[in-house]
XYZ file of C-alpha atoms in Angstrom:
582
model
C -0.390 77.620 -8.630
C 3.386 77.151 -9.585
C 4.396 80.342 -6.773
C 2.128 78.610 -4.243
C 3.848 75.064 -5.031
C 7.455 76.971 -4.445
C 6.817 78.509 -1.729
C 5.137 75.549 0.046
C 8.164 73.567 -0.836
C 10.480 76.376 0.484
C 8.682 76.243 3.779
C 9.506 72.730 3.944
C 12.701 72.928 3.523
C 13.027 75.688 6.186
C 11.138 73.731 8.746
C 13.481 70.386 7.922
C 16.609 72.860 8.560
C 15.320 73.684 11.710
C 14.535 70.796 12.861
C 18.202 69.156 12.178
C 20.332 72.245 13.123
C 20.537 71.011 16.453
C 21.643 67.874 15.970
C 24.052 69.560 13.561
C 25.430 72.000 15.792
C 25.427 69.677 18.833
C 27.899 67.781 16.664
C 30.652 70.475 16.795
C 29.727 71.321 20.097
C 33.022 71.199 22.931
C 32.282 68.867 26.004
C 34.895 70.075 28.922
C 36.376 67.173 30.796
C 38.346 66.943 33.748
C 40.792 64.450 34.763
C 42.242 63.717 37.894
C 45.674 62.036 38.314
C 47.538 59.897 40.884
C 49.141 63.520 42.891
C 45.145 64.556 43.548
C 45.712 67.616 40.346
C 43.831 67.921 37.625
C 44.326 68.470 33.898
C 41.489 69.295 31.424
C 40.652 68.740 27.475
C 37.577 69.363 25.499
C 36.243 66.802 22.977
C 33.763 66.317 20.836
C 30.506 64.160 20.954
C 32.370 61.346 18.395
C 35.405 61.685 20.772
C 36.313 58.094 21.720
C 38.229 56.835 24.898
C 41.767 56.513 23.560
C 41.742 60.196 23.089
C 41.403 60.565 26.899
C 43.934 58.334 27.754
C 46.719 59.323 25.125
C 45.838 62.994 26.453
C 46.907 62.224 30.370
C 50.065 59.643 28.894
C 51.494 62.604 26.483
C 50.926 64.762 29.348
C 53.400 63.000 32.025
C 55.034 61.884 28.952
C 54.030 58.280 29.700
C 54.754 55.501 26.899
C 54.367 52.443 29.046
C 50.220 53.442 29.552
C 49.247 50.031 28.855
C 48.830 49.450 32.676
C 46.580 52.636 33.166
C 42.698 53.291 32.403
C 40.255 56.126 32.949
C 37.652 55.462 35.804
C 34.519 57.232 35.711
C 31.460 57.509 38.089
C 27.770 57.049 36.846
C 25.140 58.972 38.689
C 23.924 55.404 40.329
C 27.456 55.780 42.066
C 28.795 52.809 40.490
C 31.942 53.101 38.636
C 33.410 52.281 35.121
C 36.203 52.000 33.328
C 36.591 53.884 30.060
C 35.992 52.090 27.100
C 38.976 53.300 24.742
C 37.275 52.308 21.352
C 33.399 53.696 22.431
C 32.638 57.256 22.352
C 33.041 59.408 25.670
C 29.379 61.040 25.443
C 27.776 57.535 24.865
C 29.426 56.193 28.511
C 29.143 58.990 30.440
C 25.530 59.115 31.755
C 26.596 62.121 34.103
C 25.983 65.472 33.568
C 28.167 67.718 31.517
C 31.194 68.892 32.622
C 32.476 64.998 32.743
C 34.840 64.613 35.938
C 36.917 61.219 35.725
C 40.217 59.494 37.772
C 43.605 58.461 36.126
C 44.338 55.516 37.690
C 46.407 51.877 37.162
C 43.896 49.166 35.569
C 45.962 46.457 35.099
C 49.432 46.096 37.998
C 52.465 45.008 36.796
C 52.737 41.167 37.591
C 56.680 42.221 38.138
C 57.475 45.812 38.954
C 61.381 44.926 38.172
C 60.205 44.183 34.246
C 58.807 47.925 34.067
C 61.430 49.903 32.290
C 61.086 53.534 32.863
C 61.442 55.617 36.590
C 58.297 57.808 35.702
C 56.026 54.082 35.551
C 57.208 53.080 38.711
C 56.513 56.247 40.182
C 52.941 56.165 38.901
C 52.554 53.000 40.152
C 54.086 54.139 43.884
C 51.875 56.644 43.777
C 48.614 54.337 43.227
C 49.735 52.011 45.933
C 49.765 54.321 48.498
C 46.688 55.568 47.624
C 45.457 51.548 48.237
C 46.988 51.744 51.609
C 45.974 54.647 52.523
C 42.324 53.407 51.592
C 42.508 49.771 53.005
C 42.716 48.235 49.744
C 46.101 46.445 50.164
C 46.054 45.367 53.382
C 48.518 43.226 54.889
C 50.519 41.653 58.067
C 51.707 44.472 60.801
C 55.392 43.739 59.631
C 54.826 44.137 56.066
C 53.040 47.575 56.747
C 55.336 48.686 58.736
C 58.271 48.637 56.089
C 55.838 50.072 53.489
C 55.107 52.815 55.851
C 58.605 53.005 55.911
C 59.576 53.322 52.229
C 56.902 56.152 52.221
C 58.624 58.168 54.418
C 61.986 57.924 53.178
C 60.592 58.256 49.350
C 59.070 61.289 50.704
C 61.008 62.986 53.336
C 64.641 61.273 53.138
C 67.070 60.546 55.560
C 66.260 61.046 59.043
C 67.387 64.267 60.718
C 66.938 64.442 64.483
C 67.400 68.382 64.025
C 64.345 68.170 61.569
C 62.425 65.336 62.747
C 60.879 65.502 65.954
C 60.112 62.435 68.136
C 56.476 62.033 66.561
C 57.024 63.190 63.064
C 55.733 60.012 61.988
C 51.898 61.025 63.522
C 52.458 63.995 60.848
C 51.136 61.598 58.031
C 48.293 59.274 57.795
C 49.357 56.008 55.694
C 46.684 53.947 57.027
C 43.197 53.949 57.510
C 44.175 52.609 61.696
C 47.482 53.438 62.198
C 48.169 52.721 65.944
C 50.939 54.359 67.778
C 52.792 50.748 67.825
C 52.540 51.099 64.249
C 54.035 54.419 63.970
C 56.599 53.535 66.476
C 57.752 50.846 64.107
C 57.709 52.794 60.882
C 60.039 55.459 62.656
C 62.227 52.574 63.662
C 62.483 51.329 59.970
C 62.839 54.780 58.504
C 65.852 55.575 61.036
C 68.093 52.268 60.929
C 67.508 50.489 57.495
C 66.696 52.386 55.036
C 69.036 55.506 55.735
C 70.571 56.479 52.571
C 68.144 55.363 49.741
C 66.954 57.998 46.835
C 63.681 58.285 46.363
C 63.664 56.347 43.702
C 65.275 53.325 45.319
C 62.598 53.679 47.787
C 60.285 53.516 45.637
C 61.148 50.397 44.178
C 61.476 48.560 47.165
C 58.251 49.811 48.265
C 56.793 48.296 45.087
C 59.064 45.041 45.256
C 57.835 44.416 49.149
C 53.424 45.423 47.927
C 53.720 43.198 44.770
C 54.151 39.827 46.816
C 51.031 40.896 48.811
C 47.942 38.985 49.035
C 45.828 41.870 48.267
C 48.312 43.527 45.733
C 46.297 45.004 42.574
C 42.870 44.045 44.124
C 40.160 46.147 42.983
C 37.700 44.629 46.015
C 34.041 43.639 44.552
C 31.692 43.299 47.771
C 29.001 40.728 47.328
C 27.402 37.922 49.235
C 28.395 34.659 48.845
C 26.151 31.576 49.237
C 25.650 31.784 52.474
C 25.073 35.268 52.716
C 28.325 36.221 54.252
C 29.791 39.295 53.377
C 33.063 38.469 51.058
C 35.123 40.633 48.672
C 35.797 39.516 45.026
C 38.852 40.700 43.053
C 41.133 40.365 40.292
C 45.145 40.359 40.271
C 48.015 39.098 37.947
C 47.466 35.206 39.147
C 44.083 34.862 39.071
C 40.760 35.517 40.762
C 41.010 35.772 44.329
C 37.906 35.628 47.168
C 38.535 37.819 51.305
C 36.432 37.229 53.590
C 37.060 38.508 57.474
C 41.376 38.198 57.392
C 41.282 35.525 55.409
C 41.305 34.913 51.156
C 39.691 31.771 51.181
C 39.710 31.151 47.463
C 42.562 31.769 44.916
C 41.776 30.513 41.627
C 44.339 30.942 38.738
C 43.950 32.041 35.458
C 44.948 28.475 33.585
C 42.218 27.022 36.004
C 39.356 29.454 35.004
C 37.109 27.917 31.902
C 34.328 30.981 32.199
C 33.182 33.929 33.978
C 29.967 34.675 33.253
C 26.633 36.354 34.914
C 22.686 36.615 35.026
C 20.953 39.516 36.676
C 22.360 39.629 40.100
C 24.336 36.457 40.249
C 27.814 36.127 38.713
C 29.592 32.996 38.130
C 32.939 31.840 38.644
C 33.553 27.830 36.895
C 36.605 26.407 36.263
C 39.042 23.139 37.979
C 40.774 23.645 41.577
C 42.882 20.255 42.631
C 41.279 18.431 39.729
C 37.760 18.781 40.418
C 35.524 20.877 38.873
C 34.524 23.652 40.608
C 31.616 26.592 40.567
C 31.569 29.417 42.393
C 27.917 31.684 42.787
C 27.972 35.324 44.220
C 25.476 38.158 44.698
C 26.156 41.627 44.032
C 23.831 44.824 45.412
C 22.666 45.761 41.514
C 22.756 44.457 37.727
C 25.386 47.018 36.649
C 27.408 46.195 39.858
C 27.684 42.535 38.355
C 28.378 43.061 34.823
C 30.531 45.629 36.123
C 32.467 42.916 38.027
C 32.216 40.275 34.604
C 33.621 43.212 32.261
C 36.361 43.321 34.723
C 37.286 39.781 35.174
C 37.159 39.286 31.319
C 39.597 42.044 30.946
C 41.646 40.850 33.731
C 41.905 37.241 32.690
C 42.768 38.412 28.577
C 45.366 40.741 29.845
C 47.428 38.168 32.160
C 46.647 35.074 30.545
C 46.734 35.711 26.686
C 50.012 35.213 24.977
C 49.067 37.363 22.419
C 46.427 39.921 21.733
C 45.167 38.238 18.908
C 43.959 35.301 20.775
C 41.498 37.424 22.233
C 37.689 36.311 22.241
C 34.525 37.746 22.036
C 32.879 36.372 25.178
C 29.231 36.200 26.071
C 27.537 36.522 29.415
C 25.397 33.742 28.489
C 25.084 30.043 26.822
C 22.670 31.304 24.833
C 23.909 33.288 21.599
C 20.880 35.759 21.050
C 20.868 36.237 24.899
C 23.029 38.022 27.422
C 25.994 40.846 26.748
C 29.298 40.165 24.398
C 32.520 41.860 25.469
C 35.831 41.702 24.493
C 38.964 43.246 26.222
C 40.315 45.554 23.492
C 44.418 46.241 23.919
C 47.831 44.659 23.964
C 48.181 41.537 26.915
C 50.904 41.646 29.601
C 53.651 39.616 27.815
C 53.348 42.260 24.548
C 53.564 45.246 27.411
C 56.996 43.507 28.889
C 58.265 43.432 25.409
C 57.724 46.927 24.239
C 58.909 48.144 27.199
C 62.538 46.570 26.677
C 62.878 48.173 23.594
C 62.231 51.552 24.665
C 65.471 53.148 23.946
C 64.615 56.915 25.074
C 66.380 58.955 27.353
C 64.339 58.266 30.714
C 62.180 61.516 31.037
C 62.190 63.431 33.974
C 60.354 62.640 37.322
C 58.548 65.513 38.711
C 58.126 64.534 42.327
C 56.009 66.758 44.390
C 55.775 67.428 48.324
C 51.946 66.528 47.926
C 52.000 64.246 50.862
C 47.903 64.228 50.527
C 47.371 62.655 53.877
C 49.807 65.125 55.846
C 48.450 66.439 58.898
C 50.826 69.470 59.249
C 48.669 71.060 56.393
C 45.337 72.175 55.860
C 45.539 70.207 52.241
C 43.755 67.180 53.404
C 40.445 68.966 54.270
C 40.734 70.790 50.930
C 41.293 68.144 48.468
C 38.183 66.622 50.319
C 35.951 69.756 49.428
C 37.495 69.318 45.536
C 37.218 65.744 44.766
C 34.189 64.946 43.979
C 34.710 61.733 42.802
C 37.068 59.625 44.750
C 36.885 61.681 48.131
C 39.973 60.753 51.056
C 37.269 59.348 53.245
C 40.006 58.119 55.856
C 38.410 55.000 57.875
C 37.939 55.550 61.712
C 40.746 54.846 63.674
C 40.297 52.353 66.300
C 39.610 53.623 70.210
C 43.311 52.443 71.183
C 44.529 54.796 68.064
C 47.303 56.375 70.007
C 47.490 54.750 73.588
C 50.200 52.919 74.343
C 50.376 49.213 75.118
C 52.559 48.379 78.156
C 54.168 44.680 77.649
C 56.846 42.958 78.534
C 60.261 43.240 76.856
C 60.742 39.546 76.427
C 56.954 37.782 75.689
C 53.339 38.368 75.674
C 53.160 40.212 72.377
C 50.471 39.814 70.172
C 50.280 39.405 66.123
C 50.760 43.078 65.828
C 53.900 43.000 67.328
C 56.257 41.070 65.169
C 59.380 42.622 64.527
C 60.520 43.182 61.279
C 64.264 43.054 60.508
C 65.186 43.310 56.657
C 67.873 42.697 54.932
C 69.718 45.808 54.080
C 70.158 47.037 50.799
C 73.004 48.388 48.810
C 73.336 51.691 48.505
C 74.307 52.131 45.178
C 71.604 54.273 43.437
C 72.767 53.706 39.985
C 72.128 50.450 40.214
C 68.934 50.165 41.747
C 68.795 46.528 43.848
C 65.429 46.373 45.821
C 64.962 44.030 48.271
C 63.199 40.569 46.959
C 61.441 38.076 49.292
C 63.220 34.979 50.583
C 62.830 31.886 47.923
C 60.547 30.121 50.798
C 58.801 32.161 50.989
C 57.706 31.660 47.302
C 56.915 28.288 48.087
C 55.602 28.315 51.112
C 52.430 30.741 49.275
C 52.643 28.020 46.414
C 51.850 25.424 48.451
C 48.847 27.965 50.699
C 47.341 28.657 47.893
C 44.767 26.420 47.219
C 42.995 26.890 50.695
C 42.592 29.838 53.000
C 45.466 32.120 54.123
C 45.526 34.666 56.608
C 46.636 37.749 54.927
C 46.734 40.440 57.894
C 46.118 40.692 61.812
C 42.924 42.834 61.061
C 39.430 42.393 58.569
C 40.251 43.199 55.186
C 37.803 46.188 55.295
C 38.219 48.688 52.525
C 36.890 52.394 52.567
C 33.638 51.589 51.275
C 33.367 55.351 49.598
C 36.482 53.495 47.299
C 34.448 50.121 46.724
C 33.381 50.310 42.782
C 30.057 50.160 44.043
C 30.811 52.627 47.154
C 28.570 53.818 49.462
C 28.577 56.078 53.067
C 30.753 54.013 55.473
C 28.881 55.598 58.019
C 25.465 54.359 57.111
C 25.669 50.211 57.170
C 28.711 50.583 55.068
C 29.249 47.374 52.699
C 25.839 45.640 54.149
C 23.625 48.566 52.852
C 24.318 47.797 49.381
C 22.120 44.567 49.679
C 18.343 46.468 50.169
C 17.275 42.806 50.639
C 18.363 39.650 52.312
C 20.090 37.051 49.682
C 17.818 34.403 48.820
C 18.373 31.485 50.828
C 20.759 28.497 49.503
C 18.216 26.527 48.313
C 17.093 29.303 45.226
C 20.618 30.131 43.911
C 23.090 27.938 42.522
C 25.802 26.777 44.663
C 29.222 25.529 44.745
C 30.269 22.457 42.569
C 28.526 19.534 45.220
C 25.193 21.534 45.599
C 23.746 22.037 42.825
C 23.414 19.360 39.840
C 22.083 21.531 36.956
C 25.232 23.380 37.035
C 27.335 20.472 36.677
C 25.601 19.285 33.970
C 25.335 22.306 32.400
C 29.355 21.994 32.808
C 29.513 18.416 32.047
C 27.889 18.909 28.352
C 30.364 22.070 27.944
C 33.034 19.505 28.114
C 31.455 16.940 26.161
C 31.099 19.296 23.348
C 34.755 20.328 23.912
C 36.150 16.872 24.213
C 34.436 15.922 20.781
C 35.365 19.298 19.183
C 39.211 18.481 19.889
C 39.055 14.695 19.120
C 37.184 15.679 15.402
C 39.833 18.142 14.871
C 42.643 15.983 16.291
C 41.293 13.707 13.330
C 41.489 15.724 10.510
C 45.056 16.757 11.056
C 46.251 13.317 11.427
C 44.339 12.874 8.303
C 45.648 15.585 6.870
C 49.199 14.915 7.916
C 49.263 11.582 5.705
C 49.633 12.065 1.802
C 48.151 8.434 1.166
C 45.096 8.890 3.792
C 44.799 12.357 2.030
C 44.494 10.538 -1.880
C 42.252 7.662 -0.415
C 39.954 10.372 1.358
C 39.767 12.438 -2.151
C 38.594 9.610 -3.963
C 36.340 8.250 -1.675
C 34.438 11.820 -1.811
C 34.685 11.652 -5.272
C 32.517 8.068 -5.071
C 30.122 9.146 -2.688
C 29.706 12.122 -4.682
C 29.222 10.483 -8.026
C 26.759 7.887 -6.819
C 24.590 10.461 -5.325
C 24.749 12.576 -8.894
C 23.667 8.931 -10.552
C 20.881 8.281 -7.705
C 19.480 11.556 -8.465
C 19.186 10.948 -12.319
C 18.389 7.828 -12.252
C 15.736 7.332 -9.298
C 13.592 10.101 -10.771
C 13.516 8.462 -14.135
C 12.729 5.186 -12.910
C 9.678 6.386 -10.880
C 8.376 8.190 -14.063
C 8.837 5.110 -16.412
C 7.231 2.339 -13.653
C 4.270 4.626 -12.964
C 3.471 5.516 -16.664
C 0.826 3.370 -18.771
C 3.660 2.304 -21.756
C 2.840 -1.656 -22.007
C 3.734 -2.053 -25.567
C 6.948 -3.768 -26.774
C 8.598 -0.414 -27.505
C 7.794 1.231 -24.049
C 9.803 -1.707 -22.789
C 12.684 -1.508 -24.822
C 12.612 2.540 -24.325
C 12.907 1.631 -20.157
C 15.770 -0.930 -21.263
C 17.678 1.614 -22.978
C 17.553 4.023 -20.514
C 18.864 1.805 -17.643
C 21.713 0.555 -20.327
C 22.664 4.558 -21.093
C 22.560 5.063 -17.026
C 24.885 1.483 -16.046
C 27.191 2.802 -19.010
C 27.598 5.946 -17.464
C 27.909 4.848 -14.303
C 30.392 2.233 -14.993
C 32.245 5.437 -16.781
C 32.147 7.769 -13.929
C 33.424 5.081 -11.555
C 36.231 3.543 -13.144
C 37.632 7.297 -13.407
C 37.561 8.221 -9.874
C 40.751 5.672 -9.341
């Protein structure tokens, strides 16, 4: 029996090695991933199932030999089509629900508040390069002036001077920088490129470029589509003042970070409360999916801990929900915007080279557009459709009748001196004159802020329904969701209690540190726990006792004297313990 019992237990042990080599072995196994950067070229790195996030993104920063990567995240596409951003602390395997190989975009996450505060060439570059990619795809749109100088800076940052020997009269229609770029437009741009900035470096270009896009409306907007309450069509998004709400050319809400008290979502339906001119406010939106919306929460969360934090360590957990057991907990893990500003001035390294490349994606001289479009996959050039005017030309008169679109735009010039890079800044009204639009709506361009919907983070065909075909089915009417601040009560007193509970939270703590503050308050407080606490160690004792003593059948003398005793012993002791609390 003893050869039978080995051999039965050998078996087992064969069959359990079996059965975990291939969990084992799927443990060392290589995952290839492939990253695409800002230029449209791609790197690649294998990792491991345990491989988290961080690895990804240190491996793209040591390649461009990036230190100031706190601005930049990982994007990824699930096979729903709706996009991510890399969780740097979460494994890679357990996000990606694509198959293997994984295929993912290098792109800016967070945009520098202040390009002028970024201390090395190479970020600004990076950041250049991501900004005309959002021109290019109608994500920072803006007034016909503005776009014309950006236009402008492109050019120079990526041809130079202009040469009438190597420049022909339409060398402008060579290169598509906008998703309708009319031959006004172009006209403009050449104009620009020919008589103000003449004589920049690339580099200067650059920066003025990025000093012109940062005071945009639509600078660093990653647009959310959704329907509002009404059903109308509007696009949510996230910048360095706060949240901001387009709808046709218009951003009709512009709420700032200090002003938002929560973000938070159910199903569907994402929520936006928080104080705008001293009311409370509440703003309800519908997105096409579940993911789509907690998709848009993650990102606000992040958003509003990055620009609004001091510090990374006041950082919060934050839930989805009132309810603790209920809804989904994030929290933004990495170093805030004022902690990036500050490591960046004390980066004392030699600035590292620039490797600028003639990769002018959207050049129509070269067959490159049409194959980057067969490569990529993920983020494909889908260039909007030019409008049916695209190149005709619109005869007016020299002296009136223009529209919008044909405001001229006369800069200041620059200096010249490119060791001392001076971009151009906007005019202080111009500061204040936003300041005081920016509680209500403000046009923000001649034409509907319309992003390439391939680009959305939820994108679909623009040539299908575009933006509208994400909602399979009409938004419920006003009545069945909840509503801004005036139309819908359980809200509000939903938001009432929530400051209630805050109110009394900071008045009991207010308390204790006055309390607390005060060495006499502080004695008298001691000893009057030390009372309360002594009387309730005597009630205990003594209350017991008493019960057992009244309710028990001792009538003689001595059963008397026994319950006179005991209350003598207790009023001693008592009497005792009081008289040495003071």
């Amino acid at each position: 029996s003893f050869p039978l019992c080995s051999e039965t237990r050998t078996d087992r042990r064969m069959k359990m090695l079996r059965f975990r080599s291939p969990s084992i072995r799927s443990l060392d196994q290589e995952i290839l991933c492939t990253i695409r950067l800002l230029d449209d070229s791609e790197i690649s790195c294998s990792i491991q199932r345990d491989t988290k996030g961080q690895f990804l993104l240190d491996h793209v920063c040591n390649h461009y030999n990036l230190l100031e990567k706190d601005y930049f995240g990982i994007r990824y596409v699930d096979p729903e089509k709706q996009r991510h951003w890399l969780e740097p602390n979460k494994p890679v395997v357990r996000q990606m629900k694509s198959q293997q190989p994984y295929t993912m975009c290098f792109r800016v996450k967070f945009y520098p508040h202040e390009p002028m505060k970024i201390k090395e060439e190479l970020t600004r570059y990076l950041l250049y390069l991501q900004l005309k990619r959002d021109i290019y795809h109608g994500r920072l749109l803006c007034p016909f002036a503005e776009a014309a100088y950006l236009g402008a800076c492109i050019i120079q940052a990526e041809l130079g001077d202009y040469d009438p020997e190597e420049h022909p009269s339409d060398y402008i229609r060579d290169f598509k920088l906008f998703p309708k770029q009319s031959l006004k437009l172009e006209r403009k741009i050449m104009e620009i490129h020919k008589n103000e900035l003449r004589g920049q470096c690339a580099a200067l270009a650059e920066l003025n470029m990025l000093q012109r896009a940062h005071s945009l409306e639509t600078y660093g907007v990653d647009p959310h589509p959704c329907k509002d309450f009404t059903g109308s069509t509007a696009f949510l998004g996230f910048t360095a003042t706060g949240f901001v709400v387009f709808q046709g050319n218009k951003r009709i809400h512009l709420l700032k970070w200090a002003d938002v008290s929560k973000l938070k979502f159910e199903g569907k339906t994402f929520y936006v409360i928080g104080i705008q001119k001293e009311k409370k406010l509440v703003l309800t939106f519908h997105t096409s999916t579940p993911a789509a919306c907690k998709h848009l929460w993650k990102c606000g969360v992040e958003n509003q801990a990055f620009y609004k934090c001091a510090k990374s360590s006041q950082i919060k957990t934050v839930s989805s929900s009132n309810i603790f057991f209920k809804g989904s907990r994030f929290r933004y893990s990495g170093r805030v915007a004022k902690e990036v500003i500050e490591a960046s001035s004390k980066i004392l390294r030699e600035p590292p080279e620039v490797r600028r490349y003639a990769q002018f994606g959207q050049s129509r001289s070269y067959n490159s557009l049409s194959h980057k479009n067969l490569i990529m996959n993920m983020e494909p050039l889908v260039p909007a459709l030019p409008s049916t005017n695209e190149y005709e030309e619109t005869q007016q008169s020299p002296d009136g009748g223009n529209s919008a679109l044909g405001v001229d735009l006369q800069p200041p010039r620059v200096s010249m001196e490119t060791s001392n890079l001076r971009p151009q800044t906007p005019k202080p009204e111009d500061r204040l004159e936003e300041d005081d639009e920016s509680s209500g709506p403000l046009t923000i361009s001649e034409l509907t802020y319309s992003p390439c919907a391939s680009m959305l983070p939820t994108p679909v065909d623009d040539g299908q329904g575009g933006v509208d075909l994400l909602f399979s089915s009409p938004v419920q009417s006003p009545a069945r969701l909840l509503r801004e601040l005036h139309a819908d009560p359980d809200i509000q007193a939903q938001l009432e209690a929530e400051r209630e509970r805050d109110r009394a939270y900071e008045l009991l703590t207010s308390s204790l540190r006055l309390l607390s503050s005060n060495e006499r308050v502080n004695a008298c407080v001691l000893s009057m726990a030390r009372f309360i606490a002594v009387v309730m160690g005597v009630l205990l004792v003594t209350v017991p006792m008493l019960l057992l003593l009244l309710e028990s059948d001792i009538d003689s003398l001595q059963g008397k004297q026994a319950r006179m005793s005991v209350l003598t012993c207790e009023l001693i002791l008592y009497s005792v313990l009081t008289t040495g609390i003071f």
